[in-house]
mmCIF file of C-alpha atoms and ligand atoms in Angstrom:
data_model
loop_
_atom_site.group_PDB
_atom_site.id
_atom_site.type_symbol
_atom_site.label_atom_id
_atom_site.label_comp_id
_atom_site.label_asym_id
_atom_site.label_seq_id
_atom_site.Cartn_x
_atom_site.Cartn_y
_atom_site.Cartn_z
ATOM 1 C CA UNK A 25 -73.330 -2.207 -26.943
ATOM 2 C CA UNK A 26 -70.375 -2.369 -29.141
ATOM 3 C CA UNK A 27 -70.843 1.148 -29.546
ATOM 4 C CA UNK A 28 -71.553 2.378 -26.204
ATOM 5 C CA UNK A 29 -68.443 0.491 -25.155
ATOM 6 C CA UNK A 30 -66.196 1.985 -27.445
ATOM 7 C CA UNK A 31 -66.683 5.983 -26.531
ATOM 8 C CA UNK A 32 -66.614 5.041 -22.966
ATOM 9 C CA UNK A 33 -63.768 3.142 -23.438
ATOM 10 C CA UNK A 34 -61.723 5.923 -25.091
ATOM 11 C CA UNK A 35 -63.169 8.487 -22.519
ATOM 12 C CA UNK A 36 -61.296 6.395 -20.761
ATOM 13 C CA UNK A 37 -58.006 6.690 -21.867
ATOM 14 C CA UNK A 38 -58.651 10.570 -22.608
ATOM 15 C CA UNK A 39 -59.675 11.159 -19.036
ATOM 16 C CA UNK A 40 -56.307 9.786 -17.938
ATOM 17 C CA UNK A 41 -54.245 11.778 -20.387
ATOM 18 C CA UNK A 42 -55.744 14.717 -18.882
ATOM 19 C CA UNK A 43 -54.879 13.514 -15.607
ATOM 20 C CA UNK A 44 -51.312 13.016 -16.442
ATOM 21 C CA UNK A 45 -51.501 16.229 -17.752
ATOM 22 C CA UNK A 46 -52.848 18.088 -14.822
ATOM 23 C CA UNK A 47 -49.767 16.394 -12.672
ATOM 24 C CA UNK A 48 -47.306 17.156 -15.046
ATOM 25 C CA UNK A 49 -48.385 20.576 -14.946
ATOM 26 C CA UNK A 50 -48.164 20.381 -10.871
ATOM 27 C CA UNK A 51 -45.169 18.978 -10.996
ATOM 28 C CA UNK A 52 -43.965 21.616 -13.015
ATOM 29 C CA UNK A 53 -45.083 24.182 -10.542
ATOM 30 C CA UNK A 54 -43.633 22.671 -7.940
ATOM 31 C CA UNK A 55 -40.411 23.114 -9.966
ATOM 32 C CA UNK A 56 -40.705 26.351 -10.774
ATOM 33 C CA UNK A 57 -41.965 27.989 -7.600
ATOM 34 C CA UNK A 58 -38.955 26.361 -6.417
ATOM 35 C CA UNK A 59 -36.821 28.316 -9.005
ATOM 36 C CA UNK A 60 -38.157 29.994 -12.124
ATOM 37 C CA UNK A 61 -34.719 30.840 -13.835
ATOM 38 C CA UNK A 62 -33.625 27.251 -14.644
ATOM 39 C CA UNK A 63 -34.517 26.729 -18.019
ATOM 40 C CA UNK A 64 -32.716 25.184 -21.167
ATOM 41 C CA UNK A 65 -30.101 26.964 -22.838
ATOM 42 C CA UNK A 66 -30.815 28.232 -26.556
ATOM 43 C CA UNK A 67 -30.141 24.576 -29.038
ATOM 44 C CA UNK A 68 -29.760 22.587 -25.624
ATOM 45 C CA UNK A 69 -29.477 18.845 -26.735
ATOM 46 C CA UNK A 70 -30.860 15.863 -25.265
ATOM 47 C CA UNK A 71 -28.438 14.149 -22.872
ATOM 48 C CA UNK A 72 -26.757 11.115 -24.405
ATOM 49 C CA UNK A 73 -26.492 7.886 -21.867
ATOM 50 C CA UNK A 74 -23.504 5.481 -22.093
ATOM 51 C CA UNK A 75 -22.549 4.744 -18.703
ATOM 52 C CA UNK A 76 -24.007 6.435 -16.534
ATOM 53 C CA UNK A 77 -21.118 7.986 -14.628
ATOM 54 C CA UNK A 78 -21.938 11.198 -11.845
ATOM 55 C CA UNK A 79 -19.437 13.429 -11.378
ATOM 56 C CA UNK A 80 -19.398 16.419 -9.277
ATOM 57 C CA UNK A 81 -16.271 18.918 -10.000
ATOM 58 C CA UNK A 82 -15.546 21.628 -7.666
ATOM 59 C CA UNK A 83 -19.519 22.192 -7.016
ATOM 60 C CA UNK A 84 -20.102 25.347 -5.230
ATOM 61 C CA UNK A 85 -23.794 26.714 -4.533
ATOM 62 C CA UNK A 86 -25.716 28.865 -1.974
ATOM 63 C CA UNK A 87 -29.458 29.859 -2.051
ATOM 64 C CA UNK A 88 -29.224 32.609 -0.786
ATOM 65 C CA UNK A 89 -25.699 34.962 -1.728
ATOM 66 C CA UNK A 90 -24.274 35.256 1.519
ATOM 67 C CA UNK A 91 -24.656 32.165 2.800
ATOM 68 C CA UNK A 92 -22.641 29.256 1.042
ATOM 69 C CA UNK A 93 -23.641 25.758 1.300
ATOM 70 C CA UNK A 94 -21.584 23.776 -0.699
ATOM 71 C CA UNK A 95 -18.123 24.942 -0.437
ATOM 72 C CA UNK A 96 -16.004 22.477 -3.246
ATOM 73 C CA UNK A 97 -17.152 18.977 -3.398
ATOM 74 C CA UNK A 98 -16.268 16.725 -5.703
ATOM 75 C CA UNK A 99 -17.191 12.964 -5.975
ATOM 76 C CA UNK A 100 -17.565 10.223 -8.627
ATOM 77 C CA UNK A 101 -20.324 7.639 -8.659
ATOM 78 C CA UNK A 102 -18.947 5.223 -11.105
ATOM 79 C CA UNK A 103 -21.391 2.950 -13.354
ATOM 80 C CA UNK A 104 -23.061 0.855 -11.817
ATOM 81 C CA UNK A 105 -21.917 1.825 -8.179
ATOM 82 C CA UNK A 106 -23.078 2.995 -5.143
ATOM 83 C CA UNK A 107 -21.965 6.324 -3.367
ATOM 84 C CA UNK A 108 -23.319 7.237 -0.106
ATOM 85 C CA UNK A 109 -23.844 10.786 1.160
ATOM 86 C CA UNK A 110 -23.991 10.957 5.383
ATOM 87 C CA UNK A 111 -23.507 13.851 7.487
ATOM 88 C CA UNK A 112 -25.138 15.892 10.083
ATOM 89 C CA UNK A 113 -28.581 17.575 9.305
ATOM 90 C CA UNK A 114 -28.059 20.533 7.885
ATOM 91 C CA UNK A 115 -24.845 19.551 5.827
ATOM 92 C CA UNK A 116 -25.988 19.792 2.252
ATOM 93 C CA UNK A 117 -26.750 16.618 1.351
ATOM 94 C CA UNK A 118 -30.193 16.847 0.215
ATOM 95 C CA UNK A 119 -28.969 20.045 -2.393
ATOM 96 C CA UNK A 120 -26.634 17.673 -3.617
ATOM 97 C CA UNK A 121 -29.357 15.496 -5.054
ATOM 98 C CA UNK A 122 -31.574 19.088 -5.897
ATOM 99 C CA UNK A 123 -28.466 19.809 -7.796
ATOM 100 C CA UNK A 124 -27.926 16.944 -10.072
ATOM 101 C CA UNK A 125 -31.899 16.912 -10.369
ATOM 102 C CA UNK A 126 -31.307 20.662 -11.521
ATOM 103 C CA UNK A 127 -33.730 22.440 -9.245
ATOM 104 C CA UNK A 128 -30.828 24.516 -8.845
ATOM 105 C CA UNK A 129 -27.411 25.333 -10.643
ATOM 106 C CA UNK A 130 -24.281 25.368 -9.154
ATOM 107 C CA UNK A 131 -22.451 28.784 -8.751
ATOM 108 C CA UNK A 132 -19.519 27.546 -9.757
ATOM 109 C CA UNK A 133 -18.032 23.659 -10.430
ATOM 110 C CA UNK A 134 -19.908 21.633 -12.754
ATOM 111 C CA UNK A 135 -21.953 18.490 -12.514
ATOM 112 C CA UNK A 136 -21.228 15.965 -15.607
ATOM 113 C CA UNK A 137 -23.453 12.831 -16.565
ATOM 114 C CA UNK A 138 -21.394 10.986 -19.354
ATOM 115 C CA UNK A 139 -18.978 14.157 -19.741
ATOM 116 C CA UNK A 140 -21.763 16.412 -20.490
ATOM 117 C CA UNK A 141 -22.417 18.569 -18.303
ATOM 118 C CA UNK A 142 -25.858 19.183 -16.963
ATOM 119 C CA UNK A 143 -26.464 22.803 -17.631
ATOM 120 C CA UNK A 144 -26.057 22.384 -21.300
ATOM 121 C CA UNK A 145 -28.600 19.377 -21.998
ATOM 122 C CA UNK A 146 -32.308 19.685 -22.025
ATOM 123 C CA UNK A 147 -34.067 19.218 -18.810
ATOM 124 C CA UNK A 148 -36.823 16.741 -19.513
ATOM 125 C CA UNK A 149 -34.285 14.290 -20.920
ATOM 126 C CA UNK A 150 -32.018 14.541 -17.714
ATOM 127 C CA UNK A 151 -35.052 13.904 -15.854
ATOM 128 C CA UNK A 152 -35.978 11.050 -17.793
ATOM 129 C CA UNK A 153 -32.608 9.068 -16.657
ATOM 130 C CA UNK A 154 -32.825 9.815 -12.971
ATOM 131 C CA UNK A 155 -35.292 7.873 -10.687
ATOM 132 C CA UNK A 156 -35.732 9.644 -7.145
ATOM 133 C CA UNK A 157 -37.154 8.015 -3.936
ATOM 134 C CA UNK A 158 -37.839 10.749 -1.689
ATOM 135 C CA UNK A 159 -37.724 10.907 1.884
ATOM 136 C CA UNK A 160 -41.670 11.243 1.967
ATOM 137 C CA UNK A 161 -43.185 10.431 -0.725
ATOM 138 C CA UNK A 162 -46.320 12.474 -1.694
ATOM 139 C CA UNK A 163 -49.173 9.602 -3.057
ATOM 140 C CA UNK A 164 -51.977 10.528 -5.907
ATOM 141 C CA UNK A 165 -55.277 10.490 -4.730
ATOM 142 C CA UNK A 166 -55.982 7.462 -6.882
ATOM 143 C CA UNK A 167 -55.442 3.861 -6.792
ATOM 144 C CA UNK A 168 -52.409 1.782 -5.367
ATOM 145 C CA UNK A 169 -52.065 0.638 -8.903
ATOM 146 C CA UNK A 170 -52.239 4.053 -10.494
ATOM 147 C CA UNK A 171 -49.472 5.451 -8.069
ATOM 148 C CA UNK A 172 -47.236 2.669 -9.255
ATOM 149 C CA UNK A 173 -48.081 2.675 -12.930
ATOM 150 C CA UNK A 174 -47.214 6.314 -12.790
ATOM 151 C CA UNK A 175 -43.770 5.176 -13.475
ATOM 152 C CA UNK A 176 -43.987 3.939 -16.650
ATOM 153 C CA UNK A 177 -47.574 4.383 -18.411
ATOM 154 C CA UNK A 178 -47.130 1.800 -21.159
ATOM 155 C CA UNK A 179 -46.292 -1.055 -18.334
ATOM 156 C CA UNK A 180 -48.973 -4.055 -18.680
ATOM 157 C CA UNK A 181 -50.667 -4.840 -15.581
ATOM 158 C CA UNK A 182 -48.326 -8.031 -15.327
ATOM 159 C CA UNK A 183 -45.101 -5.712 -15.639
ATOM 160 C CA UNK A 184 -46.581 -3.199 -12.488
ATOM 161 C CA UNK A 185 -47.697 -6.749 -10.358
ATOM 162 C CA UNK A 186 -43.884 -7.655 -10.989
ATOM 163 C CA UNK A 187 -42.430 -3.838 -9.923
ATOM 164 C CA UNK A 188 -44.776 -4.298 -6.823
ATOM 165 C CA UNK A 189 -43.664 -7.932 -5.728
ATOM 166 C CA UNK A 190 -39.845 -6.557 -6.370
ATOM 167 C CA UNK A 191 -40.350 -3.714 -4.103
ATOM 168 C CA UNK A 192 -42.223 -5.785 -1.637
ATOM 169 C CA UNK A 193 -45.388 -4.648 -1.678
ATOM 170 C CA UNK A 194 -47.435 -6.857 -3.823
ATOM 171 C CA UNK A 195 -48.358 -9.442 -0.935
ATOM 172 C CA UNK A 196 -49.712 -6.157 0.845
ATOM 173 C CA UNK A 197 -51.952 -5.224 -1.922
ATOM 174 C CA UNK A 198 -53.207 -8.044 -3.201
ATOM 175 C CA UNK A 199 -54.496 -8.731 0.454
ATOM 176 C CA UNK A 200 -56.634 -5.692 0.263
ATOM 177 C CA UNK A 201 -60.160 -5.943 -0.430
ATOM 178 C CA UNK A 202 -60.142 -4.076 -3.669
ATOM 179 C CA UNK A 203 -56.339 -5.175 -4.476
ATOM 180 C CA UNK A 204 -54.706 -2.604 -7.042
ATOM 181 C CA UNK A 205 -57.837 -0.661 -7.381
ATOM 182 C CA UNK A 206 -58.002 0.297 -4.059
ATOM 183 C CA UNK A 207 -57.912 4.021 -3.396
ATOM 184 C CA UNK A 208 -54.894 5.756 -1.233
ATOM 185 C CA UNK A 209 -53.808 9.171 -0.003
ATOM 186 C CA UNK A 210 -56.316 12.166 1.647
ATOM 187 C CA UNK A 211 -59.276 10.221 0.605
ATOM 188 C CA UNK A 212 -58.121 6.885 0.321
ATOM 189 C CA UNK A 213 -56.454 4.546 2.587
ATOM 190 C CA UNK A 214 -53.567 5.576 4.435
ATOM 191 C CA UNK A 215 -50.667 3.875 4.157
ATOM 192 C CA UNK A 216 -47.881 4.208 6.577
ATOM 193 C CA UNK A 217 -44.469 5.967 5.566
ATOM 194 C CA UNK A 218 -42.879 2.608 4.881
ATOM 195 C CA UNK A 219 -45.885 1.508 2.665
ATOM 196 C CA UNK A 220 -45.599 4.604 0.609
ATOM 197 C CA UNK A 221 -41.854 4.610 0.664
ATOM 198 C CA UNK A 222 -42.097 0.700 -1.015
ATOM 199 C CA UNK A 223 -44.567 2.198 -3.668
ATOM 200 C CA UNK A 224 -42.420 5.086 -4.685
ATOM 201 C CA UNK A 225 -39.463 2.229 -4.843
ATOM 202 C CA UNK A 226 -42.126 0.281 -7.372
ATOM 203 C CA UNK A 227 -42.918 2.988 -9.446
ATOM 204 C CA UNK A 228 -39.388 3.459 -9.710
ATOM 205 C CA UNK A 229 -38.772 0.025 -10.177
ATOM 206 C CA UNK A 230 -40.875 0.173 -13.043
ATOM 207 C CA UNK A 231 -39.422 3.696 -14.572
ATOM 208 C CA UNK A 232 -36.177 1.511 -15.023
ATOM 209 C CA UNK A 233 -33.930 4.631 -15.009
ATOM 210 C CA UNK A 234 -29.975 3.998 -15.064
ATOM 211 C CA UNK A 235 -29.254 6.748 -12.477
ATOM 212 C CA UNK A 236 -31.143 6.629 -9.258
ATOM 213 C CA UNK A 237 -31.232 9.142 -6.391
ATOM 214 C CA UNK A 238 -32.227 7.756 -2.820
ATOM 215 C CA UNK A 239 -33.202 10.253 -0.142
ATOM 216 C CA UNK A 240 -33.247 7.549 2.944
ATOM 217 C CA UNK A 241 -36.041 8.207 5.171
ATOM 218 C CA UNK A 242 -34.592 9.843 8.712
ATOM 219 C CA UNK A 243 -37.178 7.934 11.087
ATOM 220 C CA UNK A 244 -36.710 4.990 12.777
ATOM 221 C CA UNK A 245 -38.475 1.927 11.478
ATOM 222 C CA UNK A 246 -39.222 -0.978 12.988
ATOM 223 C CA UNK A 247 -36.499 -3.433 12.024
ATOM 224 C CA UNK A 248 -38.860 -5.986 9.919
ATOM 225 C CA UNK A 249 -39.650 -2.647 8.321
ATOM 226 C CA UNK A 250 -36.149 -1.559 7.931
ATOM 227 C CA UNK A 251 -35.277 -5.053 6.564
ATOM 228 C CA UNK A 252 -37.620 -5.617 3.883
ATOM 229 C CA UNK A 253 -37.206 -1.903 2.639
ATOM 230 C CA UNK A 254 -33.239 -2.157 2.230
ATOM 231 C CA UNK A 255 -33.938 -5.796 0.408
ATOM 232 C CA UNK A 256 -36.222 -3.817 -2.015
ATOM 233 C CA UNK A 257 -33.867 -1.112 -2.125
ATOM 234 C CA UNK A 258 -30.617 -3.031 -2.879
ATOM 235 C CA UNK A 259 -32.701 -4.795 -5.777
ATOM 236 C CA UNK A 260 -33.725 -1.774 -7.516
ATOM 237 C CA UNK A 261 -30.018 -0.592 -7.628
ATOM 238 C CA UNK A 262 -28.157 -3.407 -8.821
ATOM 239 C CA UNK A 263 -26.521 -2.523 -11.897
ATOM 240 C CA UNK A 264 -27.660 1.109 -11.484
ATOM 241 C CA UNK A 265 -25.250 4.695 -10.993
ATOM 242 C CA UNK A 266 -26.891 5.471 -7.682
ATOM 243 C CA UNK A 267 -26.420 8.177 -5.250
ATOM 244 C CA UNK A 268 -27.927 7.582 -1.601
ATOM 245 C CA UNK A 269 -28.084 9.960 1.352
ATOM 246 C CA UNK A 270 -27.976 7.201 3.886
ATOM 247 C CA UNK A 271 -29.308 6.817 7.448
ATOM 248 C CA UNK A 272 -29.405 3.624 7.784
ATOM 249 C CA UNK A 273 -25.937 1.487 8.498
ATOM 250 C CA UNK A 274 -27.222 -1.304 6.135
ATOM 251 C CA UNK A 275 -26.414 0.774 3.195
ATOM 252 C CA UNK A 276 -23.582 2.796 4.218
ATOM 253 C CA UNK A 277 -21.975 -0.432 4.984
ATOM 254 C CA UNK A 278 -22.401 -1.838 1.369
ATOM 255 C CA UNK A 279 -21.519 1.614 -0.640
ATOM 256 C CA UNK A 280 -18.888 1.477 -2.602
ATOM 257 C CA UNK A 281 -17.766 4.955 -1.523
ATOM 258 C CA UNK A 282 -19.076 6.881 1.787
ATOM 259 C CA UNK A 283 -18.754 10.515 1.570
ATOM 260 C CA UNK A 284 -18.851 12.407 5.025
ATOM 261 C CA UNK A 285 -20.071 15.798 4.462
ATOM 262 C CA UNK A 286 -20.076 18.533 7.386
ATOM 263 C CA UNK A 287 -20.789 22.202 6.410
ATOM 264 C CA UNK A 288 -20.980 21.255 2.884
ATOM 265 C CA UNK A 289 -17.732 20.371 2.856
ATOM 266 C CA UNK A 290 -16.340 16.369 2.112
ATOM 267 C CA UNK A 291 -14.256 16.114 5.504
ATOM 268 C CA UNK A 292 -13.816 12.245 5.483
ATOM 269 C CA UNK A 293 -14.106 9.866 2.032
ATOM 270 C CA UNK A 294 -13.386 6.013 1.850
ATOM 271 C CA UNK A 295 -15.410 2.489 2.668
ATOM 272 C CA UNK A 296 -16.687 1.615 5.496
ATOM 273 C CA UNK A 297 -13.824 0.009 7.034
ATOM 274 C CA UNK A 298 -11.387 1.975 6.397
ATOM 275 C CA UNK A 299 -13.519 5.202 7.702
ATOM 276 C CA UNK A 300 -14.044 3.105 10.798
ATOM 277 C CA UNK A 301 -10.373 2.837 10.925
ATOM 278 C CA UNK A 302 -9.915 6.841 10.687
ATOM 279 C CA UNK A 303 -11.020 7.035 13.799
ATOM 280 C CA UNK A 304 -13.175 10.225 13.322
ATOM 281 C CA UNK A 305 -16.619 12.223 12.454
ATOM 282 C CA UNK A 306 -17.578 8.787 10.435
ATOM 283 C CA UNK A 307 -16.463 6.865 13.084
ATOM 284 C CA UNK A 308 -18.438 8.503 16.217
ATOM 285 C CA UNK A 309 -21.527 9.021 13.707
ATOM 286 C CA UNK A 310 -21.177 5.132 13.381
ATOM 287 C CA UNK A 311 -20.777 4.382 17.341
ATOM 288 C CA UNK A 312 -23.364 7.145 18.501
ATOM 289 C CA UNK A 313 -26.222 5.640 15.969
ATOM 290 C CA UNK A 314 -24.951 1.738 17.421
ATOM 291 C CA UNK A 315 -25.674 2.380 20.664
ATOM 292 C CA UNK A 316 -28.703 4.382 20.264
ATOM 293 C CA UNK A 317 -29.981 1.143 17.989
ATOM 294 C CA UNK A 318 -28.565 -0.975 21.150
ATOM 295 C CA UNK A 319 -30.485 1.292 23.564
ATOM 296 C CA UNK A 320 -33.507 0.733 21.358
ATOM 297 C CA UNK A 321 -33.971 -3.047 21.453
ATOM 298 C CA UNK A 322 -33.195 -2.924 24.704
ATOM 299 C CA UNK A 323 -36.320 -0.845 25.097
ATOM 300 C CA UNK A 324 -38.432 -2.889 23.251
ATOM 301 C CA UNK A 325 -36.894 -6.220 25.207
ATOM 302 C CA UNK A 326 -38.298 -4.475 28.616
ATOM 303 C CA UNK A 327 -41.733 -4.032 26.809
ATOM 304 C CA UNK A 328 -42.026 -7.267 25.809
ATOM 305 C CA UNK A 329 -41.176 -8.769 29.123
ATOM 306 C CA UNK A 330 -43.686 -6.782 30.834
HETATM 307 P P1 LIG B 7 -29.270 18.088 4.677
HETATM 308 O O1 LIG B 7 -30.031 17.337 3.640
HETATM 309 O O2 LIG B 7 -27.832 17.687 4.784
HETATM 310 O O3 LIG B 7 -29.925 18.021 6.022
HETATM 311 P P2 LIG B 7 -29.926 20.413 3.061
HETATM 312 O O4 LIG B 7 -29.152 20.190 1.820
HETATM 313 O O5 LIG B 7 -31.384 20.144 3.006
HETATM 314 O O6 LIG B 7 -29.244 19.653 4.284
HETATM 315 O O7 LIG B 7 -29.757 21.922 3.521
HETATM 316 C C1 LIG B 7 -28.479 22.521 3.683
HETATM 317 C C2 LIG B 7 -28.668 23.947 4.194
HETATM 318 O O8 LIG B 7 -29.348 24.719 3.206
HETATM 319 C C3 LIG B 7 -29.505 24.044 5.457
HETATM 320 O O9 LIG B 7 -28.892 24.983 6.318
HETATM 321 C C4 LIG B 7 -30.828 24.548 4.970
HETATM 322 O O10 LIG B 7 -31.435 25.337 5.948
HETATM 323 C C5 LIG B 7 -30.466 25.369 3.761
HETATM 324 N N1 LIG B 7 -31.540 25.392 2.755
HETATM 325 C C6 LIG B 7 -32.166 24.305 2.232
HETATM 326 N N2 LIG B 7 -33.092 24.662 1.317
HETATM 327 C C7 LIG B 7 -33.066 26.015 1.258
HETATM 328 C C8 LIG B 7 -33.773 27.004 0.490
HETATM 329 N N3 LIG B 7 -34.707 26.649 -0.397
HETATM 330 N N4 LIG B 7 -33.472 28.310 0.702
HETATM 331 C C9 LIG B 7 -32.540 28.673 1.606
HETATM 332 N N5 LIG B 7 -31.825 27.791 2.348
HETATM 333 C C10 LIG B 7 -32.071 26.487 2.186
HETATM 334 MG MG1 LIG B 8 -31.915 16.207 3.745
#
């Protein structure tokens, strides 16, 4: 038995690798469909993390060469702090965070991580440091457990339980029949997009990166939803550099710096109050998306009365 169990067992483990493998290698043609001439310079070195402090300087880009998209911004996410990103659809603000993931390089400015800037250092190890929730997030068809331990594949099962009850989702799983070994995406269970969004936030959780990169999702939740997501989300970035492109007001209220971008320009910079107290785009973006929240319980008031 001892025998059997042993090949099996290591089958096991090689099966897996070659798993990892075969997403890595998606991944990585994901990334290069998306742009094929990004690659390392000749001796690029290894990016070396102190801080953790993003800076963008004079960042210009378009995809396409007549049609600019970023025209000059410039921000600073400080260690440890919180910069949000809001601004009409359209604006840039997603190829901000394509940018500093280096999908894409800037046509002119640069974009520094610790003074060094991006285009110099190799690419895996600037990946390594930054932890992205996406707006949708795209699950393995695999177990709950396997989409969270993707984050960190030397976690113990104790460490990924922990990630999971951080990120609010443990009490969800464990409820299920088959707990963490229950099996999710096309032919697995379907989880709804706050589910998936609060697994992507584990997995992160459990990568531990010191930059993070938030792509809020646009939808509207249902306010328990909403609630429970933001707690998960404020706990995975205490104490981290992160960069958010915020819907919600939760956040942009508690960022330590909102950035208003329109055209992919930064028209309006500052804290909440004080952008309140501008009196403009930030300001009307805040009263239009208050009354249409307002307008929505109100809604859902009438329902339940009926
Ligand atoms: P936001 O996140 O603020 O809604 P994006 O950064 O996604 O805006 O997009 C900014 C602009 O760039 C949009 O006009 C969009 O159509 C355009 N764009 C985005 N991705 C590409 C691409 N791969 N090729 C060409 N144009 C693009
Ligand atoms: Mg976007």
């Amino acid at each position: 038995l001892v025998q059997l169990y042993i090949p099996l067992n290591f089958m096991g483990m090689l099966y897996r690798e070659i798993k990892q493998a075969l997403i890595d290698i998606d991944d990585m043609f994901r990334i290069i469909e998306q742009n094929p001439e990004i690659q390392d310079k000749p001796g690029a070195k290894p990016l070396e993390i102190k801080q953790a402090v993003v800076r963008f300087e004079d960042v210009h880009f378009s995809y396409i060469p007549e049609r600019p998209i970023l025209k000059g911004v410039s921000f600073e996410v400080p260690a440890g702090h919180t910069v949000a990103i809001v601004g009409p659809s359209g604006a840039g603000k997603s190829t901000i965070s394509r940018l500093l993931f280096r999908f894409y390089e800037p046509t002119s400015g640069r974009i520094l991580i610790d003074g060094q800037n991006i285009a110099d250092i190799q690419q895996t190890s600037l990946r390594k440091v930054i932890g992205m929730v996406p707006q949708d997030t795209v699950l393995f068809n695999d177990t709950i457990g396997y989409n969270i331990q993707y984050g960190r594949w030397d976690a113990s099962p104790e460490e990924v339980r922990e990630a999971a009850r951080l990120a609010q989702i443990d009490r969800f799983i464990s409820n299920l029949p088959e707990g963490y070994d229950t099996p999710v995406g096309e032919r697995g269970l379907k989880l709804s997009g706050g589910e998936k969004q609060r697994v992507a936030i584990a997995r992160t959780i459990l990568k531990g990166p010191p930059i993070l990169v938030l792509d809020e999702a646009t939808s509207a939740l249902d306010t328990f939803t909403e609630k429970e997501i933001q707690d998960a989300l404020d706990r995975v970035s205490r104490g981290r550099t992160t960069l958010v492109i915020a819907h919600r007001l939760s956040t942009v209220i508690g960022a330590d710096e909102i950035i208003v971008l329109d055209h992919g320009r930064v028209v309006e910079r500052g804290n909440h109050t004080s952008l309140l107290a501008l009196g403009g785009v930030y300001a009307s973006m805040w009263n239009r998306q208050r009354e249409a929240d307002q307008a929505r319980e109100t809604l859902k008031r009438a329902e339940e009365e009926e």
